[in-house]
Amino acid sequence: MNQSTTSRPAPMPDGHAAGLRSAIAADPTASLVAGIQGAGGYGKTVLLEQLARTYRDAGVAVFGANELARADEGAVLVDDAHRLDATVLGELREIARRPGARLVFAYRPGPRPAALAELIGDLGAPVLLAALGREEIAAQAGGAAPEWIGWLHAQTGGVPRYVSRVLATAEPGTAELPPRALDQFQHDLDQLGGAGSECVTAMAVGATPHPDLLAALLELTPEAVGSALLAIRASGLVGADDVLLPIARAAALRLTPWELRLRVTRRLVEIQLARGGSVLPLVRPLLGADIALLPESTLAAAFEKAGEEALQSAPHLARRLLAAAVSAGTPPASVAARQARAAAVAGDLDEALRLADQVIVDDSVPDRELGVQVAASVLAHRGLLERSAELCRWSVGHLRWPGDRAFAAVGLIGAGRLGDAEELLRSSDDAGPPTSMTGAAAQLAAGVRESVVGSAATALSTLVRSASLSEPVGRGALVPDSPAAVAALVALHCGELDVVQSTLDKAIGSGSGGPLLHYRHRLLAAWLPLLRGDTVAARANLPVAELAARDRLLATAIEAGIASRDNDTAALAAARGRARQAVAEHSVDLFALLPLGELVVATARLRDQDWIAPYLAEARALLDRLGNPPLWTSMLTWKRLQAAVVLEELDEAQQLAAELGGMAHHNPLAAAMADAAGVWLRILAGQVDQDEAEQAARALHAAGLAWDGARLAGQAAIRTADRRAMLALLECARALQGKPPRPRAVRGAMSAETDLLSEREKEVAELVLAGLTYKQVGKRLFISAKTVEHHISRIKQRLGCANREDLLNRLRELLGH
């Protein structure tokens, strides 16, 4: 019978250890009954010792479980109540009901006898002991680095006993568990009993804490395993997810005999293989092991399956595992395709292509479709799009992997073979199940074809849908090119920069196309700040990794574009050698026209365009074969026009402007480029109309070519004889580059520091920053090139600049560029 509410001892103030200590310290003679619940190692014994000292210091006698008869004479403190028999627990229950009782007992969460459950039920909510947080560990560690505190917290789960073991034996800052700390777990394991200890061993080698799995693995009854798991949870060895804490796992592996671990691992591998479950965590530690753990056939199967599991997340590990499978007896041909895939994803394209070729030519080898996917993807990645397309087309009639027909068509169109692609698409029969992959590939082919023969809007819409369909496949895809990359290229060619940004953001976030296409997406994203003239952001997006031919072409073109926009002739010259190598390694195709166009302008600035002329001729021939589709042709024509402007080749510029005019109807960007081309012709002829130039520049900006618009306004400014028009056009150029307008009070003399320069020196500086040579500056200002050089020398001396680079940087600061 429960005691009445009026005689029940006072409840705990807050249900925490601090509240319990405070209540007893405040009045040690007061009636108080409390239970303390905590897993092993959470400090129950330490707390009870603290409470015992508080009572004794106050003159109150303290008795244990073997002295319950004297309970009325003082306070009763009992540890490990879960281990007591029913008789003793019954006595504790009677004590708890007495008026004026002072009883505190500690116990683990489970398993618990029925009598303990009844006692706990009488008291209500216990005092719960929690794990230590990082701040509490840091206070104990005495000034250790936060990184090491975080490591210690992760290893121990904040369990106070385990934290103390490491702090007592470790060197702060060394992220390695000391053997002495691990050896102290022997007592914890012994307390679990035989079944519990075996379950911990199984969990340490990789078994999930599932009763059925552990029962089959250890040849125990499900009831025995269930009880063992309860004991393990109560011991503090596992976290909330029932996974062993890292320190507990390390201790179990260290303290369990090697033979027992081998036996458990072998049985677990066999069970997982039979179930089709994961074996990677089990097999990874066996790489390089000298002990004959399993029969060769079982070991080979385990390595093979583990290698397959690691393909996406750890390609380098997958290669080792698959090689180990071969060493253990797996026929090399049966895993060659997967080895090729692992090599491709790991970035070893030569090895991937070698293995894939072996698979493709042997019709007795399994996974030949995968071999084709690998080879086609690697060939495209290396800039050999037409060869990739031919391989995909061969697959249509021989192997049929999802998407082969579509990717063949895309590659053929990219190589200028529209007729072959359309014939292939017309001959399409049953394409197999309508998966996300096949749907995305079909839309990709349709979108690329539409970009050549139809409207930009329809093409882009189709390609964006293709990119969305491919997102669920994510990192699992291995394709010659991703729908997101092609959609971004089309969007860049028609000025839809918001579409570029959103499409590439999604692709990078989802890992679309797998690791092989990661850098391609990042590099295409770098074109956005380049188009705006934000060279700092563009440079920040350039990867530092070793790149294959297709990515290297994009990267070198971006580097050249950055140098051009910064008027950095030295950097442009340095990029020239890399650009020549990249262009030589990459065949000319439709999807490489964007970087090719940027390099055409760069070579014109260096007066070194002869080497790129053959590749430009190939590009023009490719476009001719496709009927000069405006979406793809207009941008390259615009870049050729910019090169003609740099070289001041008026006849060439007139011809290119006429070509742009014929494509103006296709999309807004083409229209803006066509209008701007006419303005450029008049600027080159010295006929600068301020309103016309501003209108054309703003139209380019609105259509996506922000830097090109700013350059047109800037060049118009330095070629007009009207000073007011020059200043207005320079302000327009600044605005289009996203720079704030100059204050009216200092317009034309941008800051107090520019008072160091004369008006003529400011004019010279503006023109030099705009990229004109001394000869061009002199012609513009009706002075000799020698006089310009003299002005620059005086400016350099006055500003204290050591070299030309310092001078240009200083002038950009002073003049607001």
CSV table of N, CA and C in Angstrom, one decimal, residues 463-599:
chain,number,residue,atom,x,y,z
A,463,LEU,N,16.1,20.8,-72.4
A,463,LEU,CA,17.3,20.4,-71.7
A,463,LEU,C,17.2,20.6,-70.2
A,464,VAL,N,16.5,21.6,-69.7
A,464,VAL,CA,16.3,21.8,-68.3
A,464,VAL,C,15.5,20.6,-67.7
A,465,ARG,N,14.5,20.2,-68.5
A,465,ARG,CA,13.7,19.0,-68.0
A,465,ARG,C,14.6,17.8,-68.0
A,466,SER,N,15.4,17.6,-68.9
A,466,SER,CA,16.4,16.5,-68.9
A,466,SER,C,17.2,16.5,-67.7
A,467,ALA,N,17.7,17.7,-67.3
A,467,ALA,CA,18.6,17.8,-66.2
A,467,ALA,C,17.8,17.5,-64.9
A,468,SER,N,16.6,17.9,-64.8
A,468,SER,CA,15.7,17.6,-63.7
A,468,SER,C,15.5,16.1,-63.5
A,469,LEU,N,15.2,15.4,-64.7
A,469,LEU,CA,15.0,14.0,-64.7
A,469,LEU,C,16.2,13.2,-64.2
A,470,SER,N,17.4,13.7,-64.5
A,470,SER,CA,18.6,13.0,-64.2
A,470,SER,C,19.0,13.2,-62.8
A,471,GLU,N,18.4,14.1,-62.0
A,471,GLU,CA,18.9,14.4,-60.7
A,471,GLU,C,18.7,13.2,-59.7
A,472,PRO,N,17.6,12.4,-59.8
A,472,PRO,CA,17.5,11.3,-58.9
A,472,PRO,C,18.6,10.3,-59.1
A,473,VAL,N,19.2,10.2,-60.3
A,473,VAL,CA,20.3,9.3,-60.6
A,473,VAL,C,21.5,9.7,-59.8
A,474,GLY,N,21.7,11.1,-59.8
A,474,GLY,CA,22.8,11.7,-59.0
A,474,GLY,C,24.2,11.1,-59.3
A,475,ARG,N,24.9,10.8,-58.3
A,475,ARG,CA,26.2,10.3,-58.4
A,475,ARG,C,26.3,8.9,-59.0
A,476,GLY,N,25.2,8.2,-59.1
A,476,GLY,CA,25.2,6.9,-59.7
A,476,GLY,C,25.4,6.9,-61.2
A,477,ALA,N,25.2,8.0,-61.9
A,477,ALA,CA,25.3,8.1,-63.3
A,477,ALA,C,26.8,8.1,-63.8
A,478,LEU,N,27.0,7.5,-64.9
A,478,LEU,CA,28.3,7.5,-65.6
A,478,LEU,C,28.0,7.8,-67.1
A,479,VAL,N,28.1,9.0,-67.5
A,479,VAL,CA,27.6,9.4,-68.8
A,479,VAL,C,28.7,10.3,-69.5
A,480,PRO,N,28.7,10.3,-70.9
A,480,PRO,CA,29.6,11.2,-71.6
A,480,PRO,C,29.5,12.6,-71.2
A,481,ASP,N,28.3,13.1,-71.0
A,481,ASP,CA,28.1,14.5,-70.6
A,481,ASP,C,26.8,14.5,-69.8
A,482,SER,N,26.7,15.5,-68.9
A,482,SER,CA,25.4,15.5,-68.1
A,482,SER,C,24.4,16.5,-68.8
A,483,PRO,N,23.1,16.2,-68.6
A,483,PRO,CA,22.1,17.1,-69.2
A,483,PRO,C,22.3,18.5,-68.6
A,484,ALA,N,22.7,18.6,-67.3
A,484,ALA,CA,22.9,19.9,-66.7
A,484,ALA,C,24.0,20.7,-67.4
A,485,ALA,N,25.1,20.0,-67.7
A,485,ALA,CA,26.2,20.7,-68.4
A,485,ALA,C,25.8,21.2,-69.8
A,486,VAL,N,25.1,20.4,-70.5
A,486,VAL,CA,24.6,20.8,-71.9
A,486,VAL,C,23.6,21.9,-71.8
A,487,ALA,N,22.7,21.8,-70.8
A,487,ALA,CA,21.7,22.9,-70.6
A,487,ALA,C,22.4,24.2,-70.3
A,488,ALA,N,23.4,24.1,-69.4
A,488,ALA,CA,24.1,25.3,-69.1
A,488,ALA,C,24.8,25.9,-70.3
A,489,LEU,N,25.4,25.1,-71.1
A,489,LEU,CA,26.1,25.6,-72.3
A,489,LEU,C,25.1,26.3,-73.3
A,490,VAL,N,23.9,25.7,-73.5
A,490,VAL,CA,22.9,26.3,-74.3
A,490,VAL,C,22.4,27.6,-73.7
A,491,ALA,N,22.2,27.6,-72.4
A,491,ALA,CA,21.8,28.8,-71.7
A,491,ALA,C,22.8,29.9,-71.8
A,492,LEU,N,24.1,29.6,-71.7
A,492,LEU,CA,25.2,30.6,-71.9
A,492,LEU,C,25.2,31.1,-73.3
A,493,HIS,N,24.9,30.3,-74.3
A,493,HIS,CA,24.9,30.8,-75.7
A,493,HIS,C,23.7,31.7,-76.0
A,494,CYS,N,22.7,31.6,-75.2
A,494,CYS,CA,21.5,32.5,-75.5
A,494,CYS,C,21.2,33.5,-74.3
A,495,GLY,N,22.2,33.6,-73.4
A,495,GLY,CA,22.1,34.7,-72.4
A,495,GLY,C,21.2,34.4,-71.3
A,496,GLU,N,20.7,33.2,-71.0
A,496,GLU,CA,19.8,32.9,-69.9
A,496,GLU,C,20.7,32.5,-68.7
A,497,LEU,N,21.2,33.5,-68.1
A,497,LEU,CA,22.2,33.3,-67.0
A,497,LEU,C,21.6,32.8,-65.7
A,498,ASP,N,20.3,33.1,-65.5
A,498,ASP,CA,19.6,32.6,-64.3
A,498,ASP,C,19.4,31.1,-64.4
A,499,VAL,N,19.1,30.7,-65.6
A,499,VAL,CA,19.0,29.2,-65.9
A,499,VAL,C,20.3,28.5,-65.7
A,500,VAL,N,21.4,29.1,-66.1
A,500,VAL,CA,22.7,28.5,-65.9
A,500,VAL,C,23.0,28.3,-64.4
A,501,GLN,N,22.7,29.4,-63.7
A,501,GLN,CA,23.0,29.3,-62.2
A,501,GLN,C,22.2,28.2,-61.5
A,502,SER,N,20.9,28.3,-61.7
A,502,SER,CA,20.0,27.3,-61.0
A,502,SER,C,20.3,25.9,-61.5
A,503,THR,N,20.5,25.7,-62.8
A,503,THR,CA,20.8,24.3,-63.2
A,503,THR,C,22.1,23.7,-62.7
A,504,LEU,N,23.1,24.6,-62.7
A,504,LEU,CA,24.4,24.1,-62.2
A,504,LEU,C,24.4,23.9,-60.7
A,505,ASP,N,23.7,24.8,-60.0
A,505,ASP,CA,23.7,24.7,-58.5
A,505,ASP,C,23.0,23.3,-58.2
A,506,LYS,N,22.0,23.0,-58.9
A,506,LYS,CA,21.3,21.7,-58.6
A,506,LYS,C,22.2,20.5,-58.9
A,507,ALA,N,22.9,20.6,-60.0
A,507,ALA,CA,23.8,19.5,-60.5
A,507,ALA,C,24.9,19.3,-59.5
A,508,ILE,N,25.5,20.4,-59.0
A,508,ILE,CA,26.6,20.3,-58.1
A,508,ILE,C,26.1,19.8,-56.8
A,509,GLY,N,24.9,20.2,-56.3
A,509,GLY,CA,24.4,19.8,-55.1
A,509,GLY,C,24.0,18.3,-55.1
A,510,SER,N,23.5,17.8,-56.2
A,510,SER,CA,23.1,16.4,-56.3
A,510,SER,C,24.2,15.5,-56.7
A,511,GLY,N,25.3,16.0,-57.2
A,511,GLY,CA,26.4,15.2,-57.7
A,511,GLY,C,26.0,14.6,-59.0
A,512,SER,N,25.2,15.2,-59.8
A,512,SER,CA,24.8,14.7,-61.1
A,512,SER,C,26.0,14.4,-62.0
A,513,GLY,N,25.9,13.2,-62.6
A,513,GLY,CA,27.0,12.8,-63.4
A,513,GLY,C,28.2,12.2,-62.7
A,514,GLY,N,28.1,12.1,-61.3
A,514,GLY,CA,29.2,11.5,-60.6
A,514,GLY,C,30.4,12.4,-60.5
A,515,PRO,N,31.5,11.9,-59.8
A,515,PRO,CA,32.7,12.6,-59.7
A,515,PRO,C,33.4,13.0,-61.0
A,516,LEU,N,33.1,12.2,-62.1
A,516,LEU,CA,33.8,12.5,-63.3
A,516,LEU,C,33.3,13.8,-63.9
A,517,LEU,N,32.1,14.3,-63.6
A,517,LEU,CA,31.6,15.5,-64.1
A,517,LEU,C,31.5,16.7,-63.1
A,518,HIS,N,32.1,16.4,-61.9
A,518,HIS,CA,32.0,17.5,-60.9
A,518,HIS,C,32.7,18.7,-61.3
A,519,TYR,N,33.9,18.6,-61.8
A,519,TYR,CA,34.7,19.8,-62.2
A,519,TYR,C,34.1,20.5,-63.5
A,520,ARG,N,33.5,19.7,-64.3
A,520,ARG,CA,32.9,20.3,-65.5
A,520,ARG,C,31.8,21.3,-65.1
A,521,HIS,N,30.9,20.9,-64.1
A,521,HIS,CA,29.9,21.7,-63.6
A,521,HIS,C,30.5,23.0,-62.9
A,522,ARG,N,31.5,22.8,-62.2
A,522,ARG,CA,32.1,23.9,-61.5
A,522,ARG,C,32.7,24.9,-62.4
A,523,LEU,N,33.4,24.4,-63.5
A,523,LEU,CA,34.0,25.3,-64.4
A,523,LEU,C,33.0,26.1,-65.3
A,524,LEU,N,31.9,25.4,-65.6
A,524,LEU,CA,30.8,26.1,-66.3
A,524,LEU,C,30.2,27.2,-65.5
A,525,ALA,N,30.1,26.9,-64.2
A,525,ALA,CA,29.6,27.9,-63.2
A,525,ALA,C,30.6,29.1,-63.2
A,526,ALA,N,31.9,28.9,-63.4
A,526,ALA,CA,32.8,30.0,-63.3
A,526,ALA,C,32.7,31.0,-64.5
A,527,TRP,N,32.0,30.6,-65.6
A,527,TRP,CA,31.7,31.5,-66.7
A,527,TRP,C,30.8,32.6,-66.3
A,528,LEU,N,30.0,32.4,-65.3
A,528,LEU,CA,29.0,33.5,-64.9
A,528,LEU,C,29.8,34.7,-64.4
A,529,PRO,N,30.6,34.6,-63.4
A,529,PRO,CA,31.4,35.8,-63.0
A,529,PRO,C,32.3,36.3,-64.1
A,530,LEU,N,32.8,35.4,-65.0
A,530,LEU,CA,33.6,35.9,-66.1
A,530,LEU,C,32.8,36.8,-67.0
A,531,LEU,N,31.6,36.4,-67.3
A,531,LEU,CA,30.7,37.3,-68.2
A,531,LEU,C,30.4,38.6,-67.5
A,532,ARG,N,30.4,38.6,-66.2
A,532,ARG,CA,30.1,39.9,-65.5
A,532,ARG,C,31.4,40.7,-65.3
A,533,GLY,N,32.5,40.2,-65.6
A,533,GLY,CA,33.8,40.9,-65.4
A,533,GLY,C,34.3,40.7,-64.0
A,534,ASP,N,33.7,39.9,-63.2
A,534,ASP,CA,34.1,39.6,-61.8
A,534,ASP,C,35.3,38.6,-61.8
A,535,THR,N,36.5,39.1,-62.1
A,535,THR,CA,37.6,38.1,-62.2
A,535,THR,C,38.0,37.5,-60.9
A,536,VAL,N,37.8,38.2,-59.8
A,536,VAL,CA,38.1,37.6,-58.5
A,536,VAL,C,37.3,36.3,-58.3
A,537,ALA,N,36.0,36.4,-58.5
A,537,ALA,CA,35.1,35.3,-58.3
A,537,ALA,C,35.3,34.2,-59.3
A,538,ALA,N,35.6,34.6,-60.5
A,538,ALA,CA,35.9,33.6,-61.6
A,538,ALA,C,37.2,32.8,-61.2
A,539,ARG,N,38.2,33.5,-60.7
A,539,ARG,CA,39.4,32.8,-60.4
A,539,ARG,C,39.2,31.9,-59.2
A,540,ALA,N,38.4,32.3,-58.2
A,540,ALA,CA,38.1,31.5,-57.0
A,540,ALA,C,37.4,30.2,-57.4
A,541,ASN,N,36.7,30.2,-58.5
A,541,ASN,CA,36.0,29.0,-58.9
A,541,ASN,C,36.8,28.0,-59.7
A,542,LEU,N,38.1,28.4,-60.0
A,542,LEU,CA,38.9,27.5,-60.8
A,542,LEU,C,39.5,26.4,-59.8
A,543,PRO,N,39.3,25.1,-60.2
A,543,PRO,CA,39.8,24.0,-59.4
A,543,PRO,C,41.3,23.9,-59.5
A,544,VAL,N,42.0,23.4,-58.5
A,544,VAL,CA,43.4,23.3,-58.5
A,544,VAL,C,43.8,21.8,-58.8
A,545,ALA,N,42.9,21.0,-59.0
A,545,ALA,CA,43.2,19.6,-59.3
A,545,ALA,C,43.7,19.4,-60.7
A,546,GLU,N,44.3,18.2,-60.9
A,546,GLU,CA,44.7,17.8,-62.3
A,546,GLU,C,43.5,17.5,-63.1
A,547,LEU,N,43.4,18.2,-64.3
A,547,LEU,CA,42.1,18.0,-65.1
A,547,LEU,C,42.4,17.3,-66.3
A,548,ALA,N,41.3,16.6,-66.8
A,548,ALA,CA,41.4,16.0,-68.1
A,548,ALA,C,41.2,17.0,-69.2
A,549,ALA,N,41.3,16.6,-70.5
A,549,ALA,CA,41.4,17.5,-71.6
A,549,ALA,C,40.2,18.4,-71.7
A,550,ARG,N,38.9,17.9,-71.6
A,550,ARG,CA,37.8,18.7,-71.7
A,550,ARG,C,37.7,19.8,-70.6
A,551,ASP,N,38.0,19.4,-69.4
A,551,ASP,CA,38.0,20.4,-68.3
A,551,ASP,C,39.1,21.3,-68.4
A,552,ARG,N,40.3,20.8,-68.9
A,552,ARG,CA,41.5,21.7,-69.0
A,552,ARG,C,41.2,22.8,-70.0
A,553,LEU,N,40.5,22.4,-71.1
A,553,LEU,CA,40.2,23.5,-72.1
A,553,LEU,C,39.4,24.6,-71.5
A,554,LEU,N,38.3,24.2,-70.7
A,554,LEU,CA,37.5,25.2,-70.1
A,554,LEU,C,38.3,26.0,-69.1
A,555,ALA,N,39.2,25.4,-68.3
A,555,ALA,CA,39.9,26.1,-67.3
A,555,ALA,C,40.9,27.1,-67.9
A,556,THR,N,41.6,26.7,-69.0
A,556,THR,CA,42.6,27.6,-69.6
A,556,THR,C,41.9,28.7,-70.3
A,557,ALA,N,40.7,28.5,-70.9
A,557,ALA,CA,40.0,29.6,-71.5
A,557,ALA,C,39.5,30.6,-70.4
A,558,ILE,N,39.1,30.1,-69.2
A,558,ILE,CA,38.7,31.0,-68.2
A,558,ILE,C,40.0,31.8,-67.7
A,559,GLU,N,41.1,31.1,-67.6
A,559,GLU,CA,42.3,31.8,-67.1
A,559,GLU,C,42.7,32.9,-68.1
A,560,ALA,N,42.6,32.6,-69.4
A,560,ALA,CA,42.8,33.6,-70.5
A,560,ALA,C,41.8,34.8,-70.4
A,561,GLY,N,40.6,34.4,-70.2
A,561,GLY,CA,39.5,35.4,-70.1
A,561,GLY,C,39.7,36.4,-68.9
A,562,ILE,N,40.2,35.8,-67.8
A,562,ILE,CA,40.5,36.6,-66.6
A,562,ILE,C,41.6,37.6,-66.9
A,563,ALA,N,42.7,37.0,-67.5
A,563,ALA,CA,43.8,37.9,-67.8
A,563,ALA,C,43.4,39.0,-68.8
A,564,SER,N,42.6,38.7,-69.8
A,564,SER,CA,42.1,39.7,-70.7
A,564,SER,C,41.3,40.8,-70.0
A,565,ARG,N,40.4,40.4,-69.2
A,565,ARG,CA,39.6,41.4,-68.5
A,565,ARG,C,40.4,42.2,-67.5
A,566,ASP,N,41.5,41.7,-66.9
A,566,ASP,CA,42.4,42.4,-66.0
A,566,ASP,C,43.4,43.2,-66.7
A,567,ASN,N,43.4,43.1,-68.1
A,567,ASN,CA,44.5,43.8,-68.9
A,567,ASN,C,45.9,43.3,-68.4
A,568,ASP,N,46.0,42.1,-68.0
A,568,ASP,CA,47.2,41.5,-67.5
A,568,ASP,C,48.0,40.7,-68.6
A,569,THR,N,48.8,41.5,-69.3
A,569,THR,CA,49.4,40.8,-70.5
A,569,THR,C,50.4,39.7,-70.1
A,570,ALA,N,51.0,39.9,-68.9
A,570,ALA,CA,51.9,38.8,-68.5
A,570,ALA,C,51.2,37.5,-68.2
A,571,ALA,N,50.1,37.6,-67.5
A,571,ALA,CA,49.3,36.4,-67.2
A,571,ALA,C,48.7,35.8,-68.5
A,572,LEU,N,48.3,36.7,-69.4
A,572,LEU,CA,47.8,36.2,-70.7
A,572,LEU,C,48.8,35.4,-71.5
A,573,ALA,N,50.0,36.0,-71.5
A,573,ALA,CA,51.1,35.3,-72.1
A,573,ALA,C,51.4,33.9,-71.5
A,574,ALA,N,51.4,33.9,-70.1
A,574,ALA,CA,51.6,32.7,-69.4
A,574,ALA,C,50.6,31.6,-69.7
A,575,ALA,N,49.3,32.1,-69.9
A,575,ALA,CA,48.3,31.1,-70.2
A,575,ALA,C,48.3,30.6,-71.6
A,576,ARG,N,49.1,31.3,-72.5
A,576,ARG,CA,49.1,30.9,-73.9
A,576,ARG,C,49.6,29.4,-74.1
A,577,GLY,N,50.7,29.1,-73.4
A,577,GLY,CA,51.2,27.7,-73.6
A,577,GLY,C,50.3,26.7,-73.2
A,578,ARG,N,49.6,26.9,-72.0
A,578,ARG,CA,48.6,25.9,-71.6
A,578,ARG,C,47.4,25.8,-72.5
A,579,ALA,N,47.1,27.0,-73.1
A,579,ALA,CA,45.9,27.0,-74.0
A,579,ALA,C,46.3,26.2,-75.3
A,580,ARG,N,47.4,26.4,-75.8
A,580,ARG,CA,47.8,25.7,-77.0
A,580,ARG,C,47.8,24.2,-76.8
A,581,GLN,N,48.3,23.7,-75.6
A,581,GLN,CA,48.3,22.3,-75.3
A,581,GLN,C,46.9,21.8,-75.2
A,582,ALA,N,46.0,22.6,-74.5
A,582,ALA,CA,44.6,22.1,-74.2
A,582,ALA,C,43.9,22.0,-75.6
A,583,VAL,N,44.0,23.0,-76.4
A,583,VAL,CA,43.3,23.0,-77.7
A,583,VAL,C,43.8,21.8,-78.6
A,584,ALA,N,45.1,21.6,-78.6
A,584,ALA,CA,45.7,20.5,-79.4
A,584,ALA,C,45.1,19.1,-78.9
A,585,GLU,N,44.9,19.0,-77.6
A,585,GLU,CA,44.4,17.7,-77.1
A,585,GLU,C,42.9,17.5,-77.3
A,586,HIS,N,42.2,18.5,-77.6
A,586,HIS,CA,40.7,18.4,-77.7
A,586,HIS,C,40.2,18.6,-79.1
A,587,SER,N,39.4,17.6,-79.5
A,587,SER,CA,38.9,17.8,-80.9
A,587,SER,C,37.8,18.9,-80.9
A,588,VAL,N,37.7,19.5,-82.0
A,588,VAL,CA,36.7,20.6,-82.1
A,588,VAL,C,35.3,20.0,-82.2
A,589,ASP,N,34.4,20.5,-81.3
A,589,ASP,CA,33.0,20.0,-81.3
A,589,ASP,C,32.1,21.2,-80.8
A,590,LEU,N,30.9,21.0,-81.0
A,590,LEU,CA,29.9,22.0,-80.7
A,590,LEU,C,30.0,22.5,-79.3
A,591,PHE,N,30.3,21.6,-78.3
A,591,PHE,CA,30.2,22.0,-76.9
A,591,PHE,C,31.6,22.6,-76.5
A,592,ALA,N,32.5,22.7,-77.4
A,592,ALA,CA,33.8,23.4,-77.0
A,592,ALA,C,33.9,24.8,-77.7
A,593,LEU,N,32.9,25.2,-78.3
A,593,LEU,CA,32.9,26.5,-79.0
A,593,LEU,C,33.1,27.7,-78.0
A,594,LEU,N,32.5,27.6,-76.8
A,594,LEU,CA,32.6,28.7,-75.9
A,594,LEU,C,34.0,28.9,-75.4
A,595,PRO,N,34.8,28.0,-75.0
A,595,PRO,CA,36.2,28.2,-74.6
A,595,PRO,C,37.0,28.6,-75.9
A,596,LEU,N,36.7,28.0,-77.0
A,596,LEU,CA,37.4,28.4,-78.2
A,596,LEU,C,37.3,29.8,-78.5
A,597,GLY,N,36.1,30.3,-78.4
A,597,GLY,CA,35.8,31.8,-78.7
A,597,GLY,C,36.6,32.7,-77.8
A,598,GLU,N,36.7,32.3,-76.5
A,598,GLU,CA,37.4,33.1,-75.6
A,598,GLU,C,38.9,33.1,-75.9
A,599,LEU,N,39.4,32.0,-76.4
A,599,LEU,CA,40.8,31.9,-76.7
A,599,LEU,C,41.1,32.7,-78.0
